[in-house]
Amino acid sequence: QVQLQESGPGLVKPSQTLSLTCTVSGGSISSGGYYWSWIRQHPGKGLEWIGFIYYTGSTYHNPSLKSRATISVDTSKNQFSLRLNSVTAADTAVYYCAREIFGSLPRIDYWGQGTLVTVSS
Amino acid sequence: EIVLTQSPGTLSLSPGERATLSCRASQIINSNYLAWFQQKPGQAPRLLIYGASSRATGIPDRFNGSGSGTDFTLTISRLEPEDFAVYYCQQCDTSPRTFGPGTKVDLK
């Protein structure tokens, strides 16, 4: 059973950088066949896709974040990470990491439990 | 970017009733790349349907997905108490991936 767990500070000051890590257990990031994703949800709102990374390091980031987001992978630790710079209160959200199967029937099949990040001074 | 629109915003129904949720895309989507998720308060979304009509592992057969092109539907044949939640459609056809704004199914 694959499990994903987000970790990182729950409070970040405005203009600073939000950093989160997702630790994957029950499967190897390096096994291929999956995109490792970050998705966020503003309080009481819908889901916003941030981007994903393949184990080789190939990434796609949502242009809506105006190049503030960077997703990286550390296969030796079976982790992938999100950095979001120049944060504002509008970045306050629950951040989820997730696994997307790619292929003929792509889908997000596993999610972390989510971690609330608040941007406030 | 593919924009997904869901209707209605809220559906007020009673247990045992049928729920019909709509998801419309701003451009044609390959049916293989349309999914539905259920989310309950304080929980991560859960995959219900992928490929527009394939049920995910462990999903009861009262959940059915259909549609093609730009119009997709999630039907819950007979609502159980645990089905009252928010439902999102999502496309994996192009990047950025996008989600619909959600339909809340609440208790009438």
XYZ file of C-alpha atoms in Angstrom:
229
model
C 0.000 0.000 0.000
C 1.537 3.276 -1.122
C 1.475 6.105 1.390
C 2.433 9.739 0.963
C 3.157 12.091 3.839
C 3.697 15.831 3.635
C 6.000 17.602 6.041
C 7.185 21.143 6.554
C 6.492 24.352 8.456
C 2.875 25.202 9.096
C 3.586 28.926 9.265
C 5.554 31.004 6.779
C 6.102 34.748 6.794
C 5.072 36.868 3.815
C 7.753 37.238 1.120
C 9.572 34.140 2.375
C 9.779 30.689 0.791
C 7.391 27.857 1.552
C 9.154 24.476 1.570
C 7.370 21.148 1.806
C 8.544 17.575 1.411
C 6.528 14.505 0.526
C 7.860 11.162 1.722
C 6.670 8.145 -0.226
C 6.469 4.721 1.402
C 5.292 1.378 0.105
C 6.743 2.002 -3.334
C 9.748 3.513 -5.048
C 9.649 6.889 -6.773
C 12.298 5.509 -9.135
C 10.116 2.653 -10.355
C 8.707 4.847 -13.112
C 5.203 5.080 -14.476
C 4.128 7.857 -12.138
C 4.121 11.616 -11.904
C 4.606 12.943 -8.382
C 2.326 15.900 -7.876
C 1.571 18.857 -5.650
C -1.975 20.171 -5.346
C -3.332 22.806 -2.997
C -6.703 23.821 -1.642
C -7.419 27.277 -0.308
C -9.623 27.263 2.806
C -13.167 26.373 1.839
C -12.299 26.387 -1.862
C -11.574 23.998 -4.709
C -8.423 22.190 -5.803
C -5.536 23.866 -7.593
C -2.913 21.771 -9.355
C 0.601 23.108 -8.758
C 2.717 20.744 -10.818
C 4.436 17.406 -11.004
C 7.794 15.739 -11.407
C 8.965 12.452 -12.891
C 11.701 10.528 -11.093
C 14.192 11.606 -13.763
C 13.684 15.211 -12.702
C 11.469 16.255 -15.594
C 8.880 18.713 -14.299
C 5.833 20.749 -15.225
C 4.723 23.696 -13.128
C 1.404 25.478 -13.412
C 1.988 28.807 -15.212
C -0.596 30.413 -12.906
C 2.052 30.466 -10.183
C 4.255 32.681 -12.362
C 7.449 30.665 -11.927
C 7.330 30.889 -8.113
C 7.043 27.117 -7.712
C 9.861 24.605 -8.001
C 9.372 20.870 -7.615
C 12.379 18.614 -7.064
C 12.972 14.942 -6.355
C 15.424 13.029 -4.177
C 15.229 9.407 -5.235
C 17.775 8.331 -2.598
C 15.333 9.418 0.114
C 12.196 8.485 -1.837
C 10.995 12.053 -1.460
C 9.918 14.938 -3.604
C 9.634 18.554 -2.597
C 7.906 21.835 -3.312
C 9.388 25.273 -2.922
C 7.168 28.303 -3.420
C 8.895 31.641 -3.143
C 7.666 35.161 -2.437
C 4.589 33.887 -0.632
C 1.624 36.057 0.307
C -1.534 35.438 2.298
C -3.061 34.137 -0.940
C -0.770 31.113 -0.652
C -2.407 30.031 2.602
C -3.837 26.619 1.792
C -3.805 22.916 2.505
C -1.039 21.425 0.387
C -1.369 17.857 -0.827
C 1.185 15.625 -2.449
C -0.188 12.939 -4.732
C 0.735 10.245 -7.213
C -0.552 10.308 -10.782
C -0.362 7.155 -12.869
C 0.483 8.015 -16.437
C -0.325 5.986 -19.500
C -3.515 5.127 -21.322
C -5.723 5.782 -18.271
C -3.964 8.433 -16.213
C -5.336 9.228 -12.797
C -4.340 10.464 -9.362
C -4.686 7.357 -7.251
C -2.944 8.208 -3.988
C -2.943 11.407 -1.945
C -1.197 12.489 1.203
C -3.365 13.630 4.087
C -2.534 17.268 3.366
C -0.774 19.892 5.434
C -2.072 23.362 6.210
C 0.372 26.154 5.502
C -0.519 29.599 6.773
C 1.239 32.688 5.463
C 1.248 35.333 8.143
C 3.656 37.636 9.917
C -5.711 25.541 -20.176
C -8.835 23.393 -20.113
C -11.521 24.934 -17.914
C -13.945 22.537 -16.249
C -17.385 23.741 -15.162
C -19.520 21.701 -12.793
C -23.239 21.925 -12.199
C -25.138 22.289 -10.076
C -23.058 23.971 -7.423
C -25.105 22.306 -4.718
C -27.453 19.350 -4.909
C -29.810 18.840 -1.981
C -31.119 15.295 -1.854
C -32.290 12.613 0.543
C -30.767 9.172 1.129
C -31.989 6.711 -1.462
C -32.368 9.368 -4.149
C -30.427 9.524 -7.384
C -27.758 12.185 -7.858
C -26.696 13.412 -11.276
C -23.615 15.649 -11.429
C -22.382 17.357 -14.564
C -18.889 18.343 -15.684
C -18.383 20.357 -18.856
C -15.004 21.078 -20.444
C -14.007 24.171 -22.409
C -12.603 21.922 -25.148
C -12.841 18.280 -26.151
C -11.154 15.892 -23.711
C -10.061 12.358 -24.455
C -12.475 10.323 -22.322
C -9.559 8.308 -20.980
C -8.360 11.396 -19.193
C -11.384 12.455 -17.127
C -11.651 11.537 -13.453
C -14.033 12.144 -10.562
C -13.085 12.573 -6.908
C -15.057 12.664 -3.678
C -13.935 14.838 -0.798
C -15.264 14.910 2.740
C -14.421 17.641 5.270
C -10.906 17.379 6.625
C -9.966 14.603 4.223
C -7.970 14.342 1.035
C -9.925 13.721 -2.150
C -10.606 10.088 -3.023
C -10.555 8.763 -6.579
C -13.956 7.427 -7.627
C -13.910 7.223 -11.417
C -11.151 7.413 -14.018
C -11.213 7.115 -17.779
C -14.657 8.759 -17.534
C -16.353 5.476 -16.618
C -13.969 3.099 -14.809
C -14.549 2.710 -11.096
C -11.477 2.887 -8.893
C -10.616 0.039 -6.567
C -13.172 -0.442 -3.819
C -15.716 2.035 -5.193
C -19.309 0.755 -4.938
C -21.234 0.145 -8.129
C -23.780 2.815 -7.261
C -21.182 5.277 -8.611
C -21.186 5.488 -12.395
C -19.403 7.802 -14.787
C -20.267 8.506 -18.389
C -19.768 11.013 -21.136
C -17.422 12.023 -23.887
C -16.140 15.053 -25.728
C -16.911 18.007 -23.506
C -19.778 16.638 -21.390
C -19.346 14.161 -18.576
C -21.657 12.912 -15.844
C -21.263 11.255 -12.472
C -24.357 9.416 -11.296
C -24.906 8.058 -7.815
C -27.815 5.677 -8.223
C -29.054 5.590 -4.626
C -27.463 7.941 -2.137
C -26.105 6.413 1.047
C -25.479 8.579 4.143
C -21.717 8.436 3.526
C -22.116 9.877 -0.002
C -22.885 13.408 1.168
C -19.692 15.194 0.192
C -18.135 17.429 -2.461
C -17.402 15.934 -5.869
C -14.753 17.216 -8.283
C -14.038 16.341 -11.878
C -10.467 16.596 -13.150
C -8.765 16.284 -16.501
C -5.381 14.682 -17.175
C -5.514 15.329 -20.932
C -3.244 18.353 -20.918
C -1.046 20.265 -18.521
C -1.769 22.143 -16.433
C -4.115 19.559 -15.003
C -7.332 21.246 -13.935
C -10.196 20.533 -11.575
C -13.776 21.650 -11.713
C -15.036 23.898 -8.905
C -16.951 21.049 -7.314
C -20.550 20.010 -6.646
C -21.649 19.715 -3.049
C -24.176 16.979 -2.399
C -25.900 17.788 0.844
C -28.748 16.471 2.895
C -32.165 17.825 2.017
